[in-house]
Coordinates of C-alpha atoms (C1' of nucleotides) in Angstrom, one line a residue:
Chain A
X21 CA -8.5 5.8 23.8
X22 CA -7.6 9.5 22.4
X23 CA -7.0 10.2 19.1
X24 CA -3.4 10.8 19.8
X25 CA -2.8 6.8 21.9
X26 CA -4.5 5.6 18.4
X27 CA -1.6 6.5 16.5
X28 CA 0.9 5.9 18.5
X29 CA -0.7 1.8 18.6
X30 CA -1.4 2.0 14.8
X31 CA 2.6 3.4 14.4
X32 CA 3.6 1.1 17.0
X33 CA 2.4 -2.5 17.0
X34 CA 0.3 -2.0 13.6
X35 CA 3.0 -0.8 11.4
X36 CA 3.0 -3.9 9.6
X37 CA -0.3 -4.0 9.4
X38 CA -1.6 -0.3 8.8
X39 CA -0.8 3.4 9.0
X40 CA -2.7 6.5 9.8
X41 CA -1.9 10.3 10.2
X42 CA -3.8 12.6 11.8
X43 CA -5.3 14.0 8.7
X44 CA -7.3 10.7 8.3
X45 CA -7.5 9.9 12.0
X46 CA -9.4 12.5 13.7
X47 CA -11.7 13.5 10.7
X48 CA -12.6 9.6 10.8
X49 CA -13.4 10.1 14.9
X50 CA -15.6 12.2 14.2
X51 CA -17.3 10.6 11.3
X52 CA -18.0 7.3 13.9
X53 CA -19.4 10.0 16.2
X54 CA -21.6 11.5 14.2
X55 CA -22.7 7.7 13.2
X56 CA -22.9 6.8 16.7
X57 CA -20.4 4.1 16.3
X58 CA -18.4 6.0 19.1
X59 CA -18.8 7.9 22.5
X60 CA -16.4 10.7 23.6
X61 CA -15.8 11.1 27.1
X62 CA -13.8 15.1 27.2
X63 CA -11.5 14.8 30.2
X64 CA -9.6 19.0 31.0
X65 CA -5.9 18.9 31.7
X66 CA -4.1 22.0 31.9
X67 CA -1.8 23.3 30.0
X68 CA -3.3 21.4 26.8
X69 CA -5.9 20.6 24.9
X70 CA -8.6 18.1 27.0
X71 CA -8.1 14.7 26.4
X72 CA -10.9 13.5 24.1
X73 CA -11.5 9.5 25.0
X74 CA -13.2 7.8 22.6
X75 CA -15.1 4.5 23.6
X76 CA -16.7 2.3 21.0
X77 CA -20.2 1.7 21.7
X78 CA -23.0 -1.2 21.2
X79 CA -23.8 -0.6 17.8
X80 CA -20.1 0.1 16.7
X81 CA -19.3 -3.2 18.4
X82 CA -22.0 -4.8 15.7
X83 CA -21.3 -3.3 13.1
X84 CA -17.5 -4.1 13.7
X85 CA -18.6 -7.5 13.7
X86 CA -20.5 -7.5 11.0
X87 CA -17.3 -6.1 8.8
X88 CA -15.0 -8.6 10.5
X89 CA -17.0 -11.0 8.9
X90 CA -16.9 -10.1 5.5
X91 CA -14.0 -11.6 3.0
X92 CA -11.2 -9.1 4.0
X93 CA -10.0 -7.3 1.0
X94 CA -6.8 -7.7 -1.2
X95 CA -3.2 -6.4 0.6
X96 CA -2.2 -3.6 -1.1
X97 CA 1.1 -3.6 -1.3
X98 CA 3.8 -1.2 -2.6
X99 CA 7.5 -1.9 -2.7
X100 CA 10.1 0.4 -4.3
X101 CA 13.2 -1.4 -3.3
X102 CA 11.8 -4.6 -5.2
X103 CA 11.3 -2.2 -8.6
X104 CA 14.9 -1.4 -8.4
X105 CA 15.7 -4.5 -7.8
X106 CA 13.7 -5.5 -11.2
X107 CA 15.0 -2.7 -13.0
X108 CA 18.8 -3.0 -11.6
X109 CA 20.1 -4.5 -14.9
X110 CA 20.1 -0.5 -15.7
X111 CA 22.6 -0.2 -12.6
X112 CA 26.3 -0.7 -11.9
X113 CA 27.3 -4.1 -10.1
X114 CA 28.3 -1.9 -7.2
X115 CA 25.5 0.0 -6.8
X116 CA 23.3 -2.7 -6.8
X117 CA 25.2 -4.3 -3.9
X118 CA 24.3 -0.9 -2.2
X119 CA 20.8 -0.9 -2.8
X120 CA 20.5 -4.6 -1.2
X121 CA 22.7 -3.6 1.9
X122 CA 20.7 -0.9 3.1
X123 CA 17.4 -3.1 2.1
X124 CA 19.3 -5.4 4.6
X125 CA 20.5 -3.2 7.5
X126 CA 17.0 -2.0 7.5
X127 CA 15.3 -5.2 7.7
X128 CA 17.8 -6.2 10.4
X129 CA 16.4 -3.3 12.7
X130 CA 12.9 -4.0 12.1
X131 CA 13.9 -7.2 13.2
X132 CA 15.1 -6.4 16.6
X133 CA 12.2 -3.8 16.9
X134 CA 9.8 -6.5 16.5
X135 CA 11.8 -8.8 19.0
X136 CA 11.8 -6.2 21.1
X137 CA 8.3 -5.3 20.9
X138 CA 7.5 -9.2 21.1
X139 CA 8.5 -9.4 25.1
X140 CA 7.5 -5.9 25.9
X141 CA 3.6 -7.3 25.1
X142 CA 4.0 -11.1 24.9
X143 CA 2.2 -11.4 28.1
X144 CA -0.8 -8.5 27.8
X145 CA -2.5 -8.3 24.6
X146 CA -2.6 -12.1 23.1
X147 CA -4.1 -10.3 19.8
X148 CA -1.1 -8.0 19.2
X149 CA 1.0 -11.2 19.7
X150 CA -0.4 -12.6 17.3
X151 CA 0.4 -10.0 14.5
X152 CA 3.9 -9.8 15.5
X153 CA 4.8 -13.2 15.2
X154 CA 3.1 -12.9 12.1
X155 CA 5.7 -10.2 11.3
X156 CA 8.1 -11.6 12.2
X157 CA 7.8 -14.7 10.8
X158 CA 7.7 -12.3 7.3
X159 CA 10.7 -10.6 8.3
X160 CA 12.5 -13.4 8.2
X161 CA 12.1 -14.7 5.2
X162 CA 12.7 -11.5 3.6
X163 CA 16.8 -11.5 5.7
X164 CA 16.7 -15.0 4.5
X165 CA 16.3 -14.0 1.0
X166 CA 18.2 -11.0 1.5
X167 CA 21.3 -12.8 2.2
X168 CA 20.8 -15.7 -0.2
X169 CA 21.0 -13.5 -3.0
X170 CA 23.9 -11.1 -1.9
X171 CA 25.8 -14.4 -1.5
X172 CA 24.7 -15.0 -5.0
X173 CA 25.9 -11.8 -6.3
X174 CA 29.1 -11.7 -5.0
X175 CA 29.5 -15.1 -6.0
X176 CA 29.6 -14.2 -9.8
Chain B
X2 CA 5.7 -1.2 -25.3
X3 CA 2.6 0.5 -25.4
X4 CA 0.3 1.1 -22.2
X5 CA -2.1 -1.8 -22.8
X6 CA 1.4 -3.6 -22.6
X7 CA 2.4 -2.5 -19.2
X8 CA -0.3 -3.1 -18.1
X9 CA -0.3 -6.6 -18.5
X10 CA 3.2 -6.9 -17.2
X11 CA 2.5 -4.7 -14.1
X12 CA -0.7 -6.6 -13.7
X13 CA 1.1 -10.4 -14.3
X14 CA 4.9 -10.1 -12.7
X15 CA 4.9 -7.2 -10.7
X16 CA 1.7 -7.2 -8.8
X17 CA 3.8 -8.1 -5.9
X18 CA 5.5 -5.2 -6.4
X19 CA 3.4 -2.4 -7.5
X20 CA 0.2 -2.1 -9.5
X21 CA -1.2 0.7 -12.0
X22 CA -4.6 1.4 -13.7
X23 CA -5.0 3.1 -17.1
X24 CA -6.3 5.9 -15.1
X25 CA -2.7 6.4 -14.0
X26 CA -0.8 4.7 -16.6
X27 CA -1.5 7.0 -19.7
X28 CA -1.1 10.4 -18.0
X29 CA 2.4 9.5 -16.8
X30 CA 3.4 8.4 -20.3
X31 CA 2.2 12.0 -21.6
X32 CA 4.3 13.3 -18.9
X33 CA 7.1 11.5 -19.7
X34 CA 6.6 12.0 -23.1
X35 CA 6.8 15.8 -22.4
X36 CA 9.5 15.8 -20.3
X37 CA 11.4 14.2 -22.7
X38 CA 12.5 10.8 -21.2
X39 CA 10.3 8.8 -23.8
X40 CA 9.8 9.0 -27.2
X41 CA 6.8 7.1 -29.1
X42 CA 5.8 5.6 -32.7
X43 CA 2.4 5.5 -33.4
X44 CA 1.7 2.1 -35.4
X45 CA -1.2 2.5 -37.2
X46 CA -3.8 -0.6 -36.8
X47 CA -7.2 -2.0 -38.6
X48 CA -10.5 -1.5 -35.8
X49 CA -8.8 0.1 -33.6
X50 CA -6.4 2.8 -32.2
X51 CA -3.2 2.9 -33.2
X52 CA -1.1 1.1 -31.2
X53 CA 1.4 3.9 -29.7
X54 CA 5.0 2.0 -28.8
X55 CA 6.8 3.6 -26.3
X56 CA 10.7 3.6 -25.6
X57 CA 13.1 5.2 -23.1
X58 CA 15.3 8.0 -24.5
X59 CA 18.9 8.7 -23.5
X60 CA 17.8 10.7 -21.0
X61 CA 15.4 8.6 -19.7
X62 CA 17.8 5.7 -19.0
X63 CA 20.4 9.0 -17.1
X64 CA 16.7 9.8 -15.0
X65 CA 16.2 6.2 -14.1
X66 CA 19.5 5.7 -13.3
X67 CA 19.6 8.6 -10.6
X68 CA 16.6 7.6 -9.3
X69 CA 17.7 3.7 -9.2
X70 CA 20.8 5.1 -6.8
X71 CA 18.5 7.4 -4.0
X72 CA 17.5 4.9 -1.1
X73 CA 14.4 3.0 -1.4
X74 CA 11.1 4.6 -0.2
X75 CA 9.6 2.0 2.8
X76 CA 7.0 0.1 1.8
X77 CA 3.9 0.8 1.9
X78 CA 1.6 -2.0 3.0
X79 CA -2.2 -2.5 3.8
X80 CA -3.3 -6.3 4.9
X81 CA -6.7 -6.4 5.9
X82 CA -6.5 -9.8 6.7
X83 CA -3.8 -8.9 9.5
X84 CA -6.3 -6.0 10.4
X85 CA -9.3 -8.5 11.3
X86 CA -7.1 -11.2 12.8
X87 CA -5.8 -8.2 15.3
X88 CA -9.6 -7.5 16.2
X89 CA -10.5 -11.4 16.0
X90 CA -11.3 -11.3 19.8
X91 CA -14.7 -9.7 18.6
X92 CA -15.3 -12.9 16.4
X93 CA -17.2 -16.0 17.4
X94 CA -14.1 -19.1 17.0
X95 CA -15.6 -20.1 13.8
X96 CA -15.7 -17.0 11.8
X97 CA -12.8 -16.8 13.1
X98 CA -11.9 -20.0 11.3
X99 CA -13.8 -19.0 8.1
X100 CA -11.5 -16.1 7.9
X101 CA -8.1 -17.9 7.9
X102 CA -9.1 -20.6 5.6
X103 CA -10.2 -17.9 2.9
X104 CA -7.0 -16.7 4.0
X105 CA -5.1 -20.0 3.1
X106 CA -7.1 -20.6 0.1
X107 CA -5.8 -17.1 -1.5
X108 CA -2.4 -17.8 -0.5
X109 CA -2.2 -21.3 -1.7
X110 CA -3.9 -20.2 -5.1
X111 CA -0.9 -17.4 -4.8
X112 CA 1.2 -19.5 -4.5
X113 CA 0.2 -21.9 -7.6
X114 CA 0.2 -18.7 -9.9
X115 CA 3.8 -17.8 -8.6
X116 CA 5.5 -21.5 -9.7
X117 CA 3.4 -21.3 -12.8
X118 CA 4.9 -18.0 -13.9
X119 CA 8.4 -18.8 -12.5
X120 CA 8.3 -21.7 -14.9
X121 CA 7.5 -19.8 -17.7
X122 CA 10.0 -17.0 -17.1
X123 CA 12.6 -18.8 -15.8
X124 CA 14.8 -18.7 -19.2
X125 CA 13.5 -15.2 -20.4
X126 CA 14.1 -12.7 -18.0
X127 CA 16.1 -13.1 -14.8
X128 CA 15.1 -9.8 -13.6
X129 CA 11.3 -11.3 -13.5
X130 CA 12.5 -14.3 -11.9
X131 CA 14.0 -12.5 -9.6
X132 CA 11.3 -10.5 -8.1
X133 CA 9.1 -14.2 -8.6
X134 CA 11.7 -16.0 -6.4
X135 CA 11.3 -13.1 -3.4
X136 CA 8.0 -13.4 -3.6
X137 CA 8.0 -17.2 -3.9
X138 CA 9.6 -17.1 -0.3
X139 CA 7.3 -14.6 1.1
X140 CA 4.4 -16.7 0.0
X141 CA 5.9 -19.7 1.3
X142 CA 6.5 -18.0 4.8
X143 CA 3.3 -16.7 5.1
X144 CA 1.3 -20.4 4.4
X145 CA 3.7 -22.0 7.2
X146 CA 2.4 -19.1 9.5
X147 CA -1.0 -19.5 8.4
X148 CA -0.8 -23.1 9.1
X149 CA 0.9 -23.2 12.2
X150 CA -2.1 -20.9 13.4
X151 CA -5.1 -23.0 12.4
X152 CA -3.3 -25.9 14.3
X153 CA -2.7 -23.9 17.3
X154 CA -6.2 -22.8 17.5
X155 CA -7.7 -25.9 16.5
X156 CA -5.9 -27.3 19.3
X157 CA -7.5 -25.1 22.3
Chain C
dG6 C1' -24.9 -13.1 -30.3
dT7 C1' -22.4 -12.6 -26.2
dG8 C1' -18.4 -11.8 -24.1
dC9 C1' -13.5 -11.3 -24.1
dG10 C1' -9.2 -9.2 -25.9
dC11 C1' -7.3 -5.4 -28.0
dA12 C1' -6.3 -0.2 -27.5
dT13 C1' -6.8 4.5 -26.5
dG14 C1' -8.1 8.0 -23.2
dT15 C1' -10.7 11.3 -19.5
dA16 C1' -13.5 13.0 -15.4
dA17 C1' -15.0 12.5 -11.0
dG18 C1' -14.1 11.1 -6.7
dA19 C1' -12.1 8.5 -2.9
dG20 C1' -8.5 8.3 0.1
dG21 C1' -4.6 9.6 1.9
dT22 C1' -0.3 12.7 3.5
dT23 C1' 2.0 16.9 4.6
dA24 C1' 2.3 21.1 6.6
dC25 C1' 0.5 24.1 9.4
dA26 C1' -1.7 26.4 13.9
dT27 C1' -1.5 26.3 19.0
dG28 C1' 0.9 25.9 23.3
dA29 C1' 2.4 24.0 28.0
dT30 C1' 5.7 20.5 30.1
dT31 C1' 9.8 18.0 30.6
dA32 C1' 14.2 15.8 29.7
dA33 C1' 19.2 16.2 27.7
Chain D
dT8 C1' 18.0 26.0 25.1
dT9 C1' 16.7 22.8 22.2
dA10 C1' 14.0 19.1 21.2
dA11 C1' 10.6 15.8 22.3
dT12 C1' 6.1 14.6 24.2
dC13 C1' 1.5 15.6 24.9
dA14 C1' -3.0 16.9 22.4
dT15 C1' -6.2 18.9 19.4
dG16 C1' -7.5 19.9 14.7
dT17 C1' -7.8 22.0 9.5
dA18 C1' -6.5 23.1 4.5
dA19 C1' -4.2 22.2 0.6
dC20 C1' -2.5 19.0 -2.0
dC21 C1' -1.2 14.6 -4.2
dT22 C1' -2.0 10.2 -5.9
dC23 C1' -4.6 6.7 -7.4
dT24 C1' -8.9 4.1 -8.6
dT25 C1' -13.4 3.6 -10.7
dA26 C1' -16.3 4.3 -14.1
dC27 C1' -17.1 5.8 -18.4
dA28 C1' -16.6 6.5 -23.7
dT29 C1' -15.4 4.2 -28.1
dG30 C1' -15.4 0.2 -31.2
dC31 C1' -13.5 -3.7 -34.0
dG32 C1' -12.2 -8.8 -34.3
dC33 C1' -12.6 -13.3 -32.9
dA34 C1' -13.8 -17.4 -30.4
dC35 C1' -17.4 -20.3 -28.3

DNA sequence: GTGCGCATGTAAGAGGTTACATGATTAA
DNA sequence: TTAATCATGTAACCTCTTACATGCGCAC
């Protein structure tokens, strides 16, 4: 793949998973280059810049393996609209109910995206599949939640 | 409190939430303190440092307030785990394996920590228990997935 | 007598994003 | 004609972690 189809993967099916910009994305190309990790393959077009594919090669492949192997590390993990949620005694009831609706309408999309996304690929790459139920699966529990406690809320 | 303090707490019933090391925590409290929305009281101690006790000012509380009303940033989330399961098709079956029972095992021992804690804080705090009980569900979620996934592959 | 808890803090570095530069093609 | 898509890449910057420095008290 290019540089470029790499994000759009990572952005698409990875989301929940990962993220990369370019910044990171093309210096780290060409660090696996320059370790031999990768092959480039320079295909011209015209108009733009020539398509760069990158192919992983034998001793990527094993030292991929060799890292899939090791105890994967700790998720990190950074959620804002939970702080606010543990800091919303300093917030109006209002407000609060605000906060959590948005929280909800935006989980609600990422929902359908993921449904979406689900039977685009459910019958091409088994792997992706995998990571979206897994997403999904997440997702769901968070609406659940979501709407337990606005029920709560508004019950008081 | 004082940084050692927040620490703790960040460390204990937040880490689902966010996370901070000293190397972060004491310059933002000289920032704050600068910029006016804290205000401290050094409390002199035997063998040690003084203990410096931090509280929010009048200001501080207008600040947070603003900022508790803006629209939560999105997440920002990094599971490795996910990462490895995505490129599993690289893995012999039993690494494969290996890797979701770790897996299972750090979620289950999660998941212990979370009902221990939610016991503890349950009449304290109810903005603690709060952010325990969403990540209770999340916890729970993900061990059903994880289950339902050793079965399936255990099964072909 | 060793290691943990308490308690402050800094410096170096890792890791990442944002914004920019370039520029043709194509759809609304 | 405006914006998005394609396609590469760099430089500046921001944010955070890791590792270190210091050192007493207390429990095992």
């Amino acid at each position: 793949m290019s540089g470029y189809d790499i994000k759009k993967r990572v952005k698409g099916a990875l989301s929940t998973v990962t993220n990369a910009s370019y910044g990171t994305l093309y210096p780290t190309l060409h660090r696996l280059l320059d370790e031999g990790a990768v092959e480039v393959q320079e295909v011209p077009q015209t108009g733009r810049p020539a398509k760069k594919l990158y192919q992983i090669t034998k001793k990527g492949r094993q030292e991929l393996r060799e890292w899939l192997k090791q105890p994967a590390a700790a998720d990190q993990i950074r959620r804002e609209f939970l702080l606010k949620l543990y800091l919303a005694k300093n917030l109006p009831m209002q407000d609060l109910l605000t906060l959590v609706a948005i929280r909800r309408g935006e989980t609600e999309a990422l929902l359908r995206t993921l449904y979406a996304e689900q039977d685009d690929t459910s019958n091409s790459d088994p792997q992706q599949a995998l990571v979206m139920d897994y997403a999904l699966s997440l997702c769901k529990a968070e609406m659940d939640w979501l709407r337990q406690f606005e029920d709560r809320i508004q019950r008081v």
